Amino acid sequence: MERKFWKNYQKDIPDNNYYYERSCIRQSFFPGSETTFLRIVGDVLGKQIEDDQNLHTCTGIGYHADVVPFETTQTIIARLFSLMSEKGYRNFVPSCVTSFGLLNEVVETWKHFPEELQQTRDFLKQATGREFEIPEYITHPCDIIYKFRKELKEKMRFQIVNQKTGEPLRVVEHIGCHYSKVFPQAVIGSAEFPQVLAGMVEEWGGQVIDYPERRHCCGFGFRHYLIMANRGYSIANSRKKFESMEPYHPDFIVTNCPGCTMFLDRWQYTIKEMEGKTYDKQGNGIPVLTYEEMTGLLLGFNPWDLGLQLHQISAEPLLDKIGIPYDKEQKYLGKSGKIIDFKGF
Amino acid sequence: MIDYFERLSRDVRVKEGLKACMNCGICTAICPAAEFFPYNPKEICNILQTKDNKKIEALLKNETIWYCGQCMSCKARCPRENVPGMLISALRKLSQETGLFVESSKGRQQYAISKTIAESILKSGYCVHAENVKPELHPEQGTVWNWYYNNLEEIADRLGANYKKHGPGSLRLIGKKNLDEINAIFEVTGGKKFLETIHSYSTKKAQEMNLEIDDSLNSPYFIKTYTEDSDQ
């Protein structure tokens, strides 16, 4: 009975041959995370993954901010699927959590309303001459890391453990709403039992904090962040989470959503500027990692290759706790090999 | 008077998202927008269930429908599989198609969103691109963002990106054929007509408010819709 119950919270994750769609937000704010994911899947796990230059936005932010009609979004997504079909893949892997939710939404709509699928096929054909196949799997990259967490552990140089005390670090895991709430049946653990990041953290030596507002939205709110006048909504929601997690003294936050990572990082900075308040004892703020960065760090990748220098909340105190070495001089290196002066900003 | 409910009932999101609401209120209990704004997703279901055209018209005109943050927490919680967040999407679309969105301050913000996000999709293939996140419009992004923004190619490419160049990689240039097909899809599916409708009603409203409006992101109407907070 217990096994049957938990089956509802599991999902099939393909073990190879992935077609990767980059995220508008992830590329813009944390490009090193996508580089790291490809490196982990391709180089560390030895899997086939396609990084197609022809891919583009799914329109997700425009759709949820209500400037792109659903018919248009469905057809743009159909074009993404068409590109996948052309390359001979069946496993679509969108980096963005909003894309993940929206792709599932669209495919589910087509199941329930075949006329919407036919209309989309007609629109795509008329606009581009293209045809498409629906993916066999829509898998978020965090699902893939979760699936191979034990194999990755064998290759890791570090654990989520305080090197001085030997105690597990205390971790807040935050799962994007459009991963866990739009199609709970399509994800590991759903919103009820958020397991995908917790499974990684616990496998790799950390301790997950279960705090009251664990499932609360980070506050992106689409139009509420995109419009300057509305950003109070966004910061208020993140603040609610920080206030709720503070008593549990987290060592870091890890998220699976490009937007959540950015907001939980930036709003800590803003709250400090506005109110002088930080949510850790040292006054640094709680470092926020992407799951790709967390995995890469434990595998021993150079923190500055991962892109930790793009976080407003400094990650160095966390690296020190785990005992991960880093070269301070390399932090501000550019592609050309020159140091890009941080002074004045 | 337009039969608003009939228009809404053609929207697949209303077909999917409006079952028999039993008024338990769990959507309102879980809703982040209901904590922050005078917003009650349960009421959205209630009003649509009445099919009362006057009440629906009032919804299309007022601030209420613009409060939802589209997190879809309601979808995960409703025991009857109603989805107020999807009903909101349908209401917002109808509000823009009928021009009623300009009657509310938050509705008028659609102009600024169309000028930033939708035009970005059509011109670049990205909803959001780092180069459009200007520090002066995003002070919350902080000092690290200023450093990164002022050295985007150097820093992004050091992290494996392919900044505004052909070929795969983060922040790459999305090729002309792809952009042409994206634009053709917007044309064929009604996406461009929808944007023209937003701009047409916004232009009329700008004239009514004695505010200049042009194609730029600097016009007084754009700035007002981007920075005006109706809740202040």
Coordinates of C-alpha atoms in Angstrom, one line a residue:
Chain A
M1 CA 0.0 0.0 0.0
E2 CA 2.8 2.4 1.0
R3 CA 4.7 1.6 -2.2
K4 CA 1.6 2.2 -4.3
F5 CA 0.9 5.5 -2.6
W6 CA 4.5 6.8 -3.3
K7 CA 4.2 5.6 -6.9
N8 CA 2.0 8.7 -7.4
Y9 CA 4.9 10.9 -6.5
Q10 CA 7.5 9.3 -8.7
K11 CA 8.0 9.8 -12.5
D12 CA 9.9 8.2 -15.3
I13 CA 13.0 10.1 -16.2
P14 CA 14.7 9.1 -19.5
D15 CA 18.3 8.0 -19.0
N16 CA 19.9 9.4 -22.1
N17 CA 19.4 11.4 -25.3
Y18 CA 18.3 14.8 -24.1
Y19 CA 17.2 17.8 -26.2
Y20 CA 18.1 20.9 -24.1
E21 CA 16.2 24.2 -24.2
R22 CA 17.9 27.1 -22.5
S23 CA 16.0 29.5 -20.3
C24 CA 15.8 33.2 -21.0
I25 CA 16.2 34.0 -17.3
R26 CA 18.9 31.4 -16.6
Q27 CA 21.0 32.5 -19.6
S28 CA 20.7 36.2 -18.6
F29 CA 21.4 35.9 -14.9
F30 CA 23.3 32.7 -14.3
P31 CA 24.8 31.6 -17.7
G32 CA 27.4 29.5 -15.9
S33 CA 24.7 27.2 -14.5
E34 CA 23.6 26.0 -18.0
T35 CA 27.3 25.5 -19.0
T36 CA 27.7 23.5 -15.8
F37 CA 24.6 21.3 -16.5
L38 CA 25.9 20.4 -20.0
R39 CA 29.3 19.6 -18.5
I40 CA 27.8 17.4 -15.9
V41 CA 25.5 15.5 -18.3
G42 CA 27.9 15.3 -21.2
D43 CA 31.4 15.0 -19.6
V44 CA 30.7 13.6 -16.1
L45 CA 27.8 11.3 -16.9
G46 CA 28.7 10.6 -20.5
K47 CA 25.2 11.2 -21.8
Q48 CA 24.1 12.6 -25.2
I49 CA 22.6 16.1 -24.9
E50 CA 21.8 18.5 -27.8
D51 CA 22.4 22.2 -27.4
D52 CA 20.5 23.5 -30.5
Q53 CA 21.3 27.1 -31.5
N54 CA 18.0 27.4 -33.3
L55 CA 15.9 27.2 -30.1
H56 CA 14.3 30.3 -28.7
T57 CA 11.8 31.4 -26.0
C58 CA 8.7 29.4 -25.3
T59 CA 7.0 32.8 -24.7
G60 CA 6.3 31.7 -21.1
I61 CA 7.0 35.1 -19.4
G62 CA 5.0 36.9 -22.1
Y63 CA 2.1 34.4 -21.8
H64 CA 1.9 34.6 -18.0
A65 CA 2.2 38.4 -18.3
D66 CA -0.8 38.2 -20.7
V67 CA 0.7 39.8 -23.8
V68 CA 0.9 36.6 -25.8
P69 CA -2.3 34.7 -26.6
F70 CA -2.5 31.0 -25.8
E71 CA -2.9 30.1 -29.4
T72 CA 0.4 31.9 -30.2
T73 CA 2.2 30.2 -27.3
Q74 CA 1.0 26.8 -28.3
T75 CA 2.3 27.3 -31.8
I76 CA 5.6 28.7 -30.7
I77 CA 6.0 25.6 -28.5
A78 CA 5.0 23.4 -31.4
R79 CA 8.0 25.0 -33.3
L80 CA 10.3 24.0 -30.5
F81 CA 9.0 20.5 -30.7
S82 CA 9.4 20.6 -34.5
L83 CA 13.1 21.5 -34.1
M84 CA 13.4 18.6 -31.7
S85 CA 11.8 16.2 -34.1
E86 CA 14.1 17.3 -36.9
K87 CA 17.1 16.3 -34.8
G88 CA 15.6 12.9 -34.0
Y89 CA 15.1 13.5 -30.2
R90 CA 12.1 12.5 -28.1
N91 CA 13.2 13.8 -24.7
F92 CA 12.6 17.6 -24.3
V93 CA 14.6 19.1 -21.4
P94 CA 13.6 22.8 -20.7
S95 CA 16.0 24.6 -18.4
C96 CA 13.3 27.0 -17.3
V97 CA 10.7 26.0 -14.7
T98 CA 8.1 28.2 -16.4
S99 CA 8.8 26.5 -19.7
F100 CA 8.5 23.1 -18.0
G101 CA 5.1 24.0 -16.6
L102 CA 3.9 25.6 -19.8
L103 CA 5.0 22.8 -22.0
N104 CA 3.2 20.3 -19.8
E105 CA 0.2 22.6 -19.8
V106 CA 0.1 22.7 -23.6
V107 CA 0.6 19.0 -24.1
E108 CA -2.1 18.3 -21.5
T109 CA -4.4 20.8 -23.3
W110 CA -3.9 18.9 -26.6
K111 CA -4.8 15.6 -24.9
H112 CA -8.1 17.0 -23.5
F113 CA -8.9 19.2 -26.5
P114 CA -7.8 17.6 -29.8
E115 CA -9.2 20.5 -31.7
E116 CA -6.5 22.7 -30.1
L117 CA -3.8 20.3 -31.3
Q118 CA -5.2 20.3 -34.8
Q119 CA -5.4 24.1 -34.8
T120 CA -1.8 24.4 -33.6
R121 CA -0.7 21.9 -36.4
D122 CA -2.5 24.0 -38.9
F123 CA -1.1 27.3 -37.6
L124 CA 2.4 26.0 -37.6
K125 CA 2.1 24.6 -41.1
Q126 CA 0.6 27.8 -42.4
A127 CA 3.2 30.0 -40.7
T128 CA 6.4 27.9 -41.3
G129 CA 5.6 24.8 -43.3
R130 CA 6.6 22.7 -40.4
E131 CA 5.2 19.6 -38.7
F132 CA 6.0 18.3 -35.3
E133 CA 5.8 15.4 -32.9
I134 CA 4.9 15.6 -29.2
P135 CA 7.8 14.7 -27.0
E136 CA 7.7 11.3 -25.3
Y137 CA 9.1 12.9 -22.2
I138 CA 9.3 16.5 -20.9
T139 CA 11.9 16.4 -18.2
H140 CA 13.3 19.2 -16.1
P141 CA 17.2 19.2 -15.8
C142 CA 16.9 18.9 -12.0
D143 CA 15.0 15.6 -12.6
I144 CA 18.1 14.3 -14.5
I145 CA 20.5 15.4 -11.7
Y146 CA 18.2 13.7 -9.2
K147 CA 18.0 10.5 -11.2
F148 CA 21.8 10.2 -11.2
R149 CA 22.5 11.6 -7.7
K150 CA 24.1 8.3 -6.5
E151 CA 26.3 8.0 -9.6
L152 CA 27.4 11.7 -9.2
K153 CA 28.0 11.1 -5.4
E154 CA 30.7 8.6 -6.3
K155 CA 32.5 11.3 -8.3
M156 CA 32.2 14.1 -5.8
R157 CA 35.1 15.6 -4.0
F158 CA 33.1 17.3 -1.3
Q159 CA 30.0 16.8 0.8
I160 CA 27.4 19.2 2.1
V161 CA 29.1 19.1 5.5
N162 CA 30.8 21.6 7.7
Q163 CA 34.5 20.7 7.4
K164 CA 35.3 21.9 10.9
T165 CA 32.5 20.3 12.8
G166 CA 31.7 17.3 10.6
E167 CA 28.0 18.3 10.9
P168 CA 25.6 18.3 7.9
L169 CA 25.0 21.8 6.6
R170 CA 21.4 23.1 7.0
V171 CA 19.8 23.6 3.6
V172 CA 16.6 25.4 2.5
E173 CA 15.4 23.9 -0.8
H174 CA 13.0 26.0 -2.8
I175 CA 11.2 24.5 -5.8
G176 CA 9.7 26.7 -8.4
C177 CA 5.9 26.9 -8.4
H178 CA 5.7 26.0 -12.1
Y179 CA 7.7 22.9 -11.5
S180 CA 5.7 21.6 -8.5
K181 CA 2.2 23.1 -8.7
V182 CA 1.2 23.3 -12.4
F183 CA 1.3 19.6 -13.0
P184 CA 2.1 17.9 -9.7
Q185 CA 1.8 14.5 -11.3
A186 CA 4.6 15.3 -13.7
V187 CA 7.2 15.9 -11.1
I188 CA 9.1 14.1 -8.3
G189 CA 7.2 14.5 -5.0
S190 CA 4.9 17.2 -6.3
A191 CA 4.1 20.2 -4.1
E192 CA 3.1 17.9 -1.3
F193 CA 6.5 16.2 -0.8
P194 CA 9.1 18.3 -2.4
Q195 CA 11.8 15.7 -3.0
V196 CA 13.8 16.5 -6.1
L197 CA 16.2 18.9 -4.4
A198 CA 15.8 17.4 -1.0
G199 CA 16.9 14.0 -2.5
M200 CA 20.1 15.6 -3.8
V201 CA 20.9 17.4 -0.6
E202 CA 20.3 14.4 1.6
E203 CA 22.2 12.0 -0.7
W204 CA 25.2 14.4 -0.6
G205 CA 25.4 14.8 3.1
G206 CA 23.2 17.9 3.9
Q207 CA 20.2 18.3 6.1
V208 CA 17.0 19.7 4.6
I209 CA 15.1 22.3 6.7
D210 CA 11.4 21.9 6.8
Y211 CA 10.1 25.4 7.6
P212 CA 6.5 26.8 7.5
E213 CA 6.7 28.7 4.3
R214 CA 8.6 26.1 2.4
R215 CA 6.1 25.9 -0.4
H216 CA 5.4 29.6 -0.7
C217 CA 6.1 31.3 -4.0
C218 CA 9.3 33.4 -4.3
G219 CA 7.1 36.3 -5.5
F220 CA 8.1 36.6 -9.2
G221 CA 4.4 37.2 -10.1
F222 CA 5.4 37.9 -13.8
R223 CA 3.7 41.4 -14.2
H224 CA 4.5 42.1 -10.6
Y225 CA 8.2 42.0 -11.2
L226 CA 8.2 43.2 -14.8
I227 CA 6.6 46.5 -13.9
M228 CA 8.7 48.6 -11.6
A229 CA 5.6 49.9 -9.7
N230 CA 4.5 46.4 -8.8
R231 CA 7.7 45.0 -7.3
G232 CA 6.5 45.4 -3.7
Y233 CA 4.5 42.2 -4.3
S234 CA 7.6 40.3 -5.3
I235 CA 9.9 41.4 -2.4
A236 CA 7.1 40.9 0.1
N237 CA 6.7 37.3 -0.8
S238 CA 10.4 36.6 -0.7
R239 CA 10.6 38.4 2.7
K240 CA 7.8 36.2 4.0
K241 CA 10.0 33.2 3.2
F242 CA 13.2 34.7 4.7
E243 CA 11.3 35.5 7.9
S244 CA 10.0 32.0 8.1
M245 CA 13.3 30.2 7.4
E246 CA 15.5 32.5 9.6
P247 CA 14.9 30.7 12.9
Y248 CA 16.2 27.5 11.4
H249 CA 19.6 29.1 10.6
P250 CA 20.1 27.8 7.0
D251 CA 23.6 27.6 5.7
F252 CA 22.4 28.1 2.1
I253 CA 19.3 28.0 -0.2
V254 CA 19.2 25.9 -3.3
T255 CA 16.5 26.3 -6.0
N256 CA 15.6 24.6 -9.3
C257 CA 14.0 27.7 -10.9
P258 CA 16.0 30.4 -12.7
G259 CA 13.7 33.2 -11.5
C260 CA 13.6 32.0 -7.9
T261 CA 17.4 31.9 -7.6
M262 CA 17.6 35.4 -8.8
F263 CA 14.8 36.8 -6.6
L264 CA 15.9 35.0 -3.4
D265 CA 19.4 36.4 -4.0
R266 CA 18.5 40.0 -5.0
W267 CA 15.7 40.6 -2.6
Q268 CA 18.0 39.8 0.4
Y269 CA 20.3 42.6 -0.9
T270 CA 17.3 44.9 -1.3
I271 CA 15.9 44.2 2.2
K272 CA 19.4 44.9 3.6
E273 CA 19.6 48.2 1.7
M274 CA 16.0 49.1 2.8
E275 CA 15.9 47.9 6.3
G276 CA 19.4 46.9 7.3
K277 CA 18.2 43.4 7.9
T278 CA 20.1 40.2 7.0
Y279 CA 18.9 36.7 7.6
D280 CA 22.1 35.2 8.9
K281 CA 24.1 35.9 12.0
Q282 CA 27.2 37.2 10.1
G283 CA 25.4 39.9 8.1
N284 CA 26.4 38.4 4.8
G285 CA 23.0 37.1 3.8
I286 CA 22.1 33.5 3.1
P287 CA 23.9 32.3 -0.1
V288 CA 21.6 31.1 -2.8
L289 CA 22.7 28.4 -5.3
T290 CA 21.3 26.9 -8.4
Y291 CA 21.2 23.1 -8.2
E292 CA 23.7 23.0 -11.1
E293 CA 26.1 25.2 -9.0
M294 CA 25.6 23.0 -5.9
T295 CA 26.3 19.8 -8.0
G296 CA 29.3 21.4 -9.7
L297 CA 30.8 22.6 -6.4
L298 CA 30.6 19.2 -4.9
L299 CA 32.2 17.6 -8.0
G300 CA 35.1 20.0 -7.5
F301 CA 34.5 22.5 -10.4
N302 CA 36.2 25.9 -10.0
P303 CA 33.6 28.1 -8.3
W304 CA 34.3 30.9 -10.7
D305 CA 33.7 28.6 -13.7
L306 CA 30.3 28.0 -12.2
G307 CA 29.5 31.7 -12.0
L308 CA 29.3 32.2 -8.3
Q309 CA 30.7 35.7 -8.8
L310 CA 27.3 36.7 -10.3
H311 CA 25.5 36.2 -7.0
Q312 CA 24.8 39.4 -5.0
I313 CA 25.0 37.4 -1.8
S314 CA 28.6 36.3 -1.5
A315 CA 29.1 32.5 -1.7
E316 CA 32.6 32.5 -0.1
P317 CA 31.4 31.9 3.5
L318 CA 29.7 28.8 2.2
L319 CA 32.8 27.6 0.3
D320 CA 34.8 28.1 3.5
K321 CA 32.3 26.0 5.5
I322 CA 32.5 23.1 3.1
G323 CA 36.2 23.5 2.6
I324 CA 36.1 24.2 -1.1
P325 CA 39.3 26.0 -2.2
Y326 CA 39.0 29.1 -4.4
D327 CA 41.4 31.7 -5.9
K328 CA 40.3 35.2 -5.0
E329 CA 42.2 36.6 -7.9
Q330 CA 40.2 34.6 -10.4
K331 CA 36.8 35.9 -9.3
Y332 CA 36.8 38.9 -11.5
L333 CA 38.5 37.4 -14.5
G334 CA 36.9 38.1 -17.9
K335 CA 37.0 35.9 -21.0
S336 CA 40.0 37.8 -22.3
G337 CA 41.9 36.8 -19.1
K338 CA 41.9 40.4 -17.8
I339 CA 40.7 41.3 -14.3
I340 CA 37.5 43.3 -14.7
D341 CA 37.6 45.9 -12.0
F342 CA 34.7 45.7 -9.5
K343 CA 35.5 49.0 -7.9
G344 CA 33.0 51.8 -8.6
F345 CA 30.0 49.5 -8.7
Chain B
M1 CA -23.7 44.8 -24.7
I2 CA -21.2 42.1 -25.5
D3 CA -22.0 38.6 -24.0
Y4 CA -18.8 38.4 -22.0
F5 CA -19.5 35.0 -20.5
E6 CA -20.2 33.5 -24.0
R7 CA -16.8 34.9 -25.1
L8 CA -15.1 33.5 -22.1
S9 CA -16.7 30.1 -22.4
R10 CA -15.0 29.7 -25.8
D11 CA -11.6 30.0 -24.1
V12 CA -10.1 26.6 -23.5
R13 CA -8.8 27.8 -20.1
V14 CA -12.3 28.5 -18.9
K15 CA -13.5 25.1 -20.2
E16 CA -10.6 23.5 -18.2
G17 CA -10.5 25.8 -15.2
L18 CA -14.1 26.3 -14.2
K19 CA -15.8 23.3 -12.7
A20 CA -18.4 23.5 -9.9
C21 CA -16.8 25.7 -7.2
M22 CA -18.0 24.7 -3.7
N23 CA -16.7 27.9 -2.1
C24 CA -14.3 26.1 0.3
G25 CA -11.8 29.0 -0.1
I26 CA -8.6 26.9 -0.1
C27 CA -7.5 28.9 -3.2
T28 CA -7.8 32.1 -1.3
A29 CA -6.0 30.6 1.7
I30 CA -3.0 29.6 -0.3
C31 CA -2.9 32.5 -2.7
P32 CA 0.1 34.9 -2.4
A33 CA -1.8 37.7 -4.1
A34 CA -4.7 37.4 -1.7
E35 CA -2.2 38.1 1.1
F36 CA -0.8 41.2 -0.6
F37 CA -3.8 42.7 -2.5
P38 CA -7.5 43.0 -1.9
Y39 CA -7.9 39.9 -4.1
N40 CA -9.9 36.8 -3.6
P41 CA -9.6 34.0 -6.2
K42 CA -12.7 32.3 -4.9
E43 CA -14.7 35.4 -5.9
I44 CA -13.5 35.0 -9.4
C45 CA -15.0 31.6 -9.6
N46 CA -18.2 32.8 -8.0
I47 CA -18.7 35.7 -10.4
L48 CA -18.0 33.6 -13.5
Q49 CA -20.4 30.9 -12.2
T50 CA -23.2 33.4 -12.0
K51 CA -22.7 34.3 -15.7
D52 CA -23.8 37.8 -14.7
N53 CA -22.7 39.9 -17.6
K54 CA -22.6 43.2 -15.6
K55 CA -20.5 41.7 -12.9
I56 CA -18.1 40.2 -15.5
E57 CA -17.9 43.6 -17.2
A58 CA -17.0 45.2 -13.9
L59 CA -14.3 42.6 -13.4
L60 CA -12.8 43.3 -16.9
K61 CA -12.7 47.0 -16.0
N62 CA -11.3 47.0 -12.5
E63 CA -8.0 46.3 -10.8
T64 CA -8.9 42.9 -9.4
I65 CA -8.0 40.7 -12.3
W66 CA -4.5 42.1 -12.5
Y67 CA -3.5 41.1 -9.0
C68 CA -3.0 37.4 -9.6
G69 CA 0.7 36.5 -9.8
Q70 CA 0.2 33.4 -11.9
C71 CA 2.0 31.1 -9.4
M72 CA -0.7 28.5 -9.9
S73 CA -0.8 27.5 -6.3
C74 CA -4.6 27.4 -6.7
K75 CA -4.2 24.7 -9.3
A76 CA -2.4 22.4 -6.9
R77 CA -4.9 22.9 -4.1
C78 CA -8.4 23.0 -5.4
P79 CA -10.2 19.7 -4.5
R80 CA -12.6 20.3 -7.5
E81 CA -10.0 21.1 -10.1
N82 CA -11.0 24.7 -10.6
V83 CA -8.1 26.9 -11.6
P84 CA -8.7 30.5 -10.8
G85 CA -5.2 31.4 -12.2
M86 CA -6.4 30.1 -15.7
L87 CA -9.7 32.0 -15.4
I88 CA -7.6 35.1 -14.8
S89 CA -5.6 34.5 -18.0
A90 CA -8.9 34.3 -19.9
L91 CA -10.4 37.4 -18.3
R92 CA -7.2 39.4 -18.9
K93 CA -7.2 38.4 -22.6
L94 CA -10.9 39.5 -23.0
S95 CA -10.2 42.7 -21.1
Q96 CA -7.5 43.6 -23.6
E97 CA -9.5 42.4 -26.7
T98 CA -12.4 44.6 -25.6
G99 CA -10.3 47.6 -24.5
L100 CA -11.6 47.6 -21.0
F101 CA -8.1 47.1 -19.6
V102 CA -7.3 50.8 -20.0
E103 CA -10.0 51.6 -17.4
S104 CA -7.8 50.4 -14.5
S105 CA -4.3 51.5 -13.5
K106 CA -2.9 48.0 -13.4
G107 CA -4.6 47.1 -16.6
R108 CA -2.9 50.0 -18.4
Q109 CA 0.4 48.4 -17.4
Q110 CA -0.1 45.9 -20.2
Y111 CA 1.1 48.6 -22.6
A112 CA 4.5 48.6 -20.8
I113 CA 4.7 44.8 -20.7
S114 CA 3.9 44.6 -24.4
K115 CA 6.6 47.1 -25.3
T116 CA 9.2 45.3 -23.3
I117 CA 8.5 41.6 -23.2
A118 CA 6.5 41.0 -26.4
E119 CA 8.7 43.2 -28.5
S120 CA 11.8 41.4 -27.1
I121 CA 10.3 38.1 -28.2
L122 CA 9.7 39.4 -31.8
K123 CA 13.0 41.2 -32.2
S124 CA 15.4 38.9 -30.3
G125 CA 13.7 35.5 -29.7
Y126 CA 14.1 36.0 -25.9
C127 CA 11.4 37.0 -23.4
V128 CA 14.1 38.5 -21.3
H129 CA 17.6 39.2 -22.3
A130 CA 20.4 40.5 -20.0
E131 CA 21.0 43.6 -22.1
N132 CA 17.5 44.8 -21.4
V133 CA 17.8 44.6 -17.6
K134 CA 19.0 48.1 -17.3
P135 CA 20.4 48.9 -13.8
E136 CA 18.6 52.3 -13.7
L137 CA 15.3 50.4 -14.1
H138 CA 16.3 47.6 -11.8
P139 CA 18.0 49.1 -8.7
E140 CA 17.2 45.9 -6.8
Q141 CA 19.6 43.9 -9.0
G142 CA 22.5 45.4 -7.0
T143 CA 26.1 46.1 -7.4
V144 CA 27.1 42.8 -8.8
W145 CA 24.6 43.2 -11.6
N146 CA 26.0 46.7 -12.4
W147 CA 29.5 45.1 -12.7
Y148 CA 28.1 42.3 -14.9
Y149 CA 25.9 44.5 -17.0
N150 CA 28.7 46.8 -17.8
N151 CA 30.9 43.9 -19.0
L152 CA 28.3 41.5 -20.3
E153 CA 30.2 39.9 -23.1
E154 CA 33.5 39.5 -21.2
I155 CA 31.9 38.0 -18.1
A156 CA 29.1 35.9 -19.7
D157 CA 31.6 34.4 -22.3
R158 CA 34.0 33.6 -19.4
L159 CA 31.1 31.5 -18.1
G160 CA 30.7 29.6 -21.3
A161 CA 28.1 31.9 -23.0
N162 CA 28.2 32.9 -26.7
Y163 CA 27.1 36.5 -26.2
K164 CA 25.3 37.9 -29.3
K165 CA 27.2 35.7 -31.6
H166 CA 26.1 32.9 -34.0
G167 CA 26.3 29.3 -32.8
P168 CA 25.0 27.6 -29.7
G169 CA 25.3 28.9 -26.2
S170 CA 23.8 31.2 -23.7
L171 CA 22.7 34.7 -24.8
R172 CA 23.6 33.7 -28.4
L173 CA 22.2 35.6 -31.4
I174 CA 19.1 33.8 -32.5
G175 CA 19.3 33.5 -36.3
K176 CA 17.1 35.4 -38.8
K177 CA 15.2 32.3 -40.0
N178 CA 14.2 31.5 -36.5
L179 CA 13.1 35.1 -35.9
D180 CA 11.2 35.2 -39.2
E181 CA 9.3 32.0 -38.2
I182 CA 8.5 33.4 -34.7
N183 CA 7.1 36.6 -36.4
A184 CA 5.1 34.5 -38.9
I185 CA 3.6 32.5 -36.0
F186 CA 2.6 35.7 -34.2
E187 CA 1.0 36.9 -37.5
V188 CA -0.9 33.7 -38.3
T189 CA -2.1 33.0 -34.7
G190 CA -3.4 36.5 -33.9
G191 CA -0.5 37.4 -31.6
K192 CA 0.4 40.5 -33.6
K193 CA -3.2 41.6 -33.9
F194 CA -3.5 41.2 -30.1
L195 CA -0.5 43.5 -29.6
E196 CA -1.9 46.0 -32.1
T197 CA -5.1 46.0 -30.1
I198 CA -3.3 46.7 -26.9
H199 CA -1.4 49.6 -28.6
S200 CA -4.5 51.0 -30.2
Y201 CA -6.5 51.2 -27.0
S202 CA -3.5 52.5 -25.1
T203 CA -3.0 55.3 -27.6
K204 CA -6.6 56.4 -27.2
K205 CA -6.2 56.3 -23.5
A206 CA -3.0 58.3 -23.6
Q207 CA -4.7 61.0 -25.6
E208 CA -7.6 61.0 -23.1
M209 CA -5.0 61.4 -20.3
N210 CA -3.1 64.1 -22.2
L211 CA 0.1 62.0 -22.2
E212 CA 2.4 61.7 -25.2
I213 CA 2.9 58.2 -26.5
D214 CA 5.3 57.0 -29.2
D215 CA 7.1 53.9 -30.1
S216 CA 9.9 54.4 -27.5
L217 CA 10.3 53.3 -23.9
N218 CA 10.7 57.0 -22.9
S219 CA 7.2 58.3 -23.7
P220 CA 5.3 59.8 -20.8
Y221 CA 2.6 57.2 -21.2
F222 CA 5.1 54.3 -21.1
I223 CA 6.8 55.8 -18.0
K224 CA 3.5 56.3 -16.3
T225 CA 2.4 52.7 -17.0
Y226 CA 5.7 51.3 -15.9
T227 CA 6.1 53.3 -12.7
E228 CA 2.6 54.2 -11.5
D229 CA 1.4 52.2 -8.6
S230 CA -2.3 52.3 -8.2
D231 CA -2.0 51.0 -4.6
Q232 CA 0.0 53.9 -3.4

